[in-house]
Short mmCIF file of C-alpha atoms and ligand atoms in Angstrom, two decimals:
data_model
loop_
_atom_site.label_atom_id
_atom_site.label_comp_id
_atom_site.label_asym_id
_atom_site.label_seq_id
_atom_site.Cartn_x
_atom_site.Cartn_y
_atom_site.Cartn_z
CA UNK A 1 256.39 180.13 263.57
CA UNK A 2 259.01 177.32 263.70
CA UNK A 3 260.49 176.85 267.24
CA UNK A 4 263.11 174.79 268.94
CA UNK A 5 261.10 172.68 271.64
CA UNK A 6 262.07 173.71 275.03
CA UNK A 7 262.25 169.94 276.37
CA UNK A 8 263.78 167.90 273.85
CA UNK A 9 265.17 170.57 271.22
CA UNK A 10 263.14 169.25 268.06
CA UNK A 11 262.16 171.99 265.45
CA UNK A 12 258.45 172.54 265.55
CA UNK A 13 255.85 174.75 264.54
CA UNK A 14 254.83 176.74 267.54
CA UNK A 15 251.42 177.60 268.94
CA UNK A 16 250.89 178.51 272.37
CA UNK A 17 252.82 175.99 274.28
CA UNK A 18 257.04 175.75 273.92
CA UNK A 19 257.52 172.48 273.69
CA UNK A 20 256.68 170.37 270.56
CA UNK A 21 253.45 167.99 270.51
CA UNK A 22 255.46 165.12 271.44
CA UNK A 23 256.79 166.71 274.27
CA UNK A 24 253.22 168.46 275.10
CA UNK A 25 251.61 165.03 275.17
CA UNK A 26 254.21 163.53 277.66
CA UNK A 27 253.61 166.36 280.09
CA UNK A 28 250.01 165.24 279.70
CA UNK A 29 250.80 161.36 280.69
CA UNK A 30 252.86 162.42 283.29
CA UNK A 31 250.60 164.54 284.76
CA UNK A 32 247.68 162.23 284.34
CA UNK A 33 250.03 159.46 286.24
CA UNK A 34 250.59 162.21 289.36
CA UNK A 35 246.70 163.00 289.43
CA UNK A 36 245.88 159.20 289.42
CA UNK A 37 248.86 158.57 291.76
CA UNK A 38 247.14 161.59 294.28
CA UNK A 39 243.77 160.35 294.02
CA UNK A 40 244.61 157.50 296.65
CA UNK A 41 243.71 158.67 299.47
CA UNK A 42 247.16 157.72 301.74
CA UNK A 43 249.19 159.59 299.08
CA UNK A 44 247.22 162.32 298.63
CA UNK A 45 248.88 164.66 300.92
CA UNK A 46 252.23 162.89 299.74
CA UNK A 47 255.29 165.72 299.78
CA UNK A 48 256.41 166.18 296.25
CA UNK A 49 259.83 164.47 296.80
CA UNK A 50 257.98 161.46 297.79
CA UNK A 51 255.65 161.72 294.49
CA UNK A 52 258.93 161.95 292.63
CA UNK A 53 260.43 158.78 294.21
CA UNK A 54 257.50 157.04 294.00
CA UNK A 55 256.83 157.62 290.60
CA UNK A 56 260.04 157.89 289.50
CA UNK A 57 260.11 161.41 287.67
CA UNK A 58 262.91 164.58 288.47
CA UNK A 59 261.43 166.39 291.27
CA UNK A 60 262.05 169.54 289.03
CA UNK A 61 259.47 168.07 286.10
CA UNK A 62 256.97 168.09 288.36
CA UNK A 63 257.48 171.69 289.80
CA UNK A 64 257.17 172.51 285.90
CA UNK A 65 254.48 170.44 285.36
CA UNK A 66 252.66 172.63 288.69
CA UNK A 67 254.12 176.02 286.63
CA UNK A 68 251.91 174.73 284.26
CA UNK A 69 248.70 174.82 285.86
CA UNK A 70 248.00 170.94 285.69
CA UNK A 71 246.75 170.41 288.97
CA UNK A 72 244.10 171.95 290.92
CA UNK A 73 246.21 173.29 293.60
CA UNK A 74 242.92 173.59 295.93
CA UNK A 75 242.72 170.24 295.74
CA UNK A 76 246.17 169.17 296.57
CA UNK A 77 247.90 171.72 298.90
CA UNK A 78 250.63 169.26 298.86
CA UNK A 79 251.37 169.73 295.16
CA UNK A 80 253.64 173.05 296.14
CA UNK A 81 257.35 173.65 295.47
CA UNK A 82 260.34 176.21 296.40
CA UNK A 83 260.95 179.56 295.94
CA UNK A 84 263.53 180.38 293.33
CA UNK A 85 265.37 182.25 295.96
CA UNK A 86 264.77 181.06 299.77
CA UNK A 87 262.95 177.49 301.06
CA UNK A 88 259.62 178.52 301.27
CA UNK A 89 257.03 176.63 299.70
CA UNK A 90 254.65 178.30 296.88
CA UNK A 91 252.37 176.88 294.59
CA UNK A 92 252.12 179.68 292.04
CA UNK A 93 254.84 181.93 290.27
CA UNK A 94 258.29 181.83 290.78
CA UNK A 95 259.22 183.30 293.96
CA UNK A 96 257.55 183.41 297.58
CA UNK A 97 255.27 187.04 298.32
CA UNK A 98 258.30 188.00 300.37
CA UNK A 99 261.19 187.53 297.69
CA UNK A 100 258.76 188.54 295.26
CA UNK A 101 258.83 192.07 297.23
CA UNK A 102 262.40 192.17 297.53
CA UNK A 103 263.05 191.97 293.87
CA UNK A 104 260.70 194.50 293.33
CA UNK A 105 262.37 196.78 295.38
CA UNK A 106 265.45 195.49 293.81
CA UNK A 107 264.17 196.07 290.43
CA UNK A 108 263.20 199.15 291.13
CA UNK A 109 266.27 200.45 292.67
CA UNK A 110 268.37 199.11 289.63
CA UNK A 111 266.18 200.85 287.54
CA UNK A 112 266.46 204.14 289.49
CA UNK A 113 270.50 203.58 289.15
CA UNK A 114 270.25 203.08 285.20
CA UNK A 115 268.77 206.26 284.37
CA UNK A 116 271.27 208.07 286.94
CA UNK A 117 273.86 206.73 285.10
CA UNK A 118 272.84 207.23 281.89
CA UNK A 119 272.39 210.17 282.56
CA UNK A 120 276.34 210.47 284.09
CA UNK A 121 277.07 209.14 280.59
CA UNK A 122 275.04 211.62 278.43
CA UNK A 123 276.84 214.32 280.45
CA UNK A 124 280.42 213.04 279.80
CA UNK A 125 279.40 212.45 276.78
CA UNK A 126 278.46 216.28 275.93
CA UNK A 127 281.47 216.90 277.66
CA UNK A 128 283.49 215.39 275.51
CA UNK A 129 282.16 216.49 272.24
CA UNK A 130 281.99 220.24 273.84
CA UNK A 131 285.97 219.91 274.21
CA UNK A 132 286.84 219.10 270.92
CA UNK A 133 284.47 222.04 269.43
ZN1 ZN B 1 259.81 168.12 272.28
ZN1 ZN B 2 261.36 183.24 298.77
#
């Protein structure tokens, strides 16, 4: 299936991953240079904004490159980044257990809401048609 890379836009034929194999073997460099970078032992408990400086790649790249999976987060607890919605610090998924909750409930709730009103609708809708018989 031919796919737009999600990094640098270039038509490709996808597999598994989004991005093209260019793009796919870049991640791998860069995260090769982060593991090597971590496997000193005064940076390995560096924060991640420090690994960015240091290395000189967007703070946000390597978050992705942790969304991933390209670091074993057992071995560097460091390697964590924020939740989508609040400041705590997760290494896995998108959003911290708590928000995680919340936009379950959320979810749920909205969900709850559609089928009332679609139900609302259905109803004027009958409503309608029964006034024109
Ligand atoms: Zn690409
Ligand atoms: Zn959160």
């Amino acid at each position: 299936m031919l796919s737009n890379c999600a990094a640098c836009g270039k038509v490709f034929m996808k597999f598994s991953k989004p991005v093209c194999p260019d793009c796919a073997s870049k991640e791998l460099d860069t995260a090769k240079r982060i593991r090597d970078y971590l496997k000193q032992k005064e940076k390995r408990n560096a924060p991640l904004i420090q690994v960015s400086q240091d290395l000189d790649i967007p703070v946000r790249y390597i978050e992705y490159l942790i969304r991933q999976k390209y670091f074993d987060l057992a071995r560097y607890p460091n390697l964590q980044y924020q939740c989508k919605n609040c400041d705590t610090l997760i290494s896995s998924g998108e959003y911290c257990a708590a928000c995680a909750e919340t936009l379950r409930n959320h979810l749920l709730s909205v969900q709850k809401d559609k089928t009332k009103s679609d139900k609302q609708n259905d109803e004027s809708h009958e409503n309608f048609y029964r006034s024109r018989l």
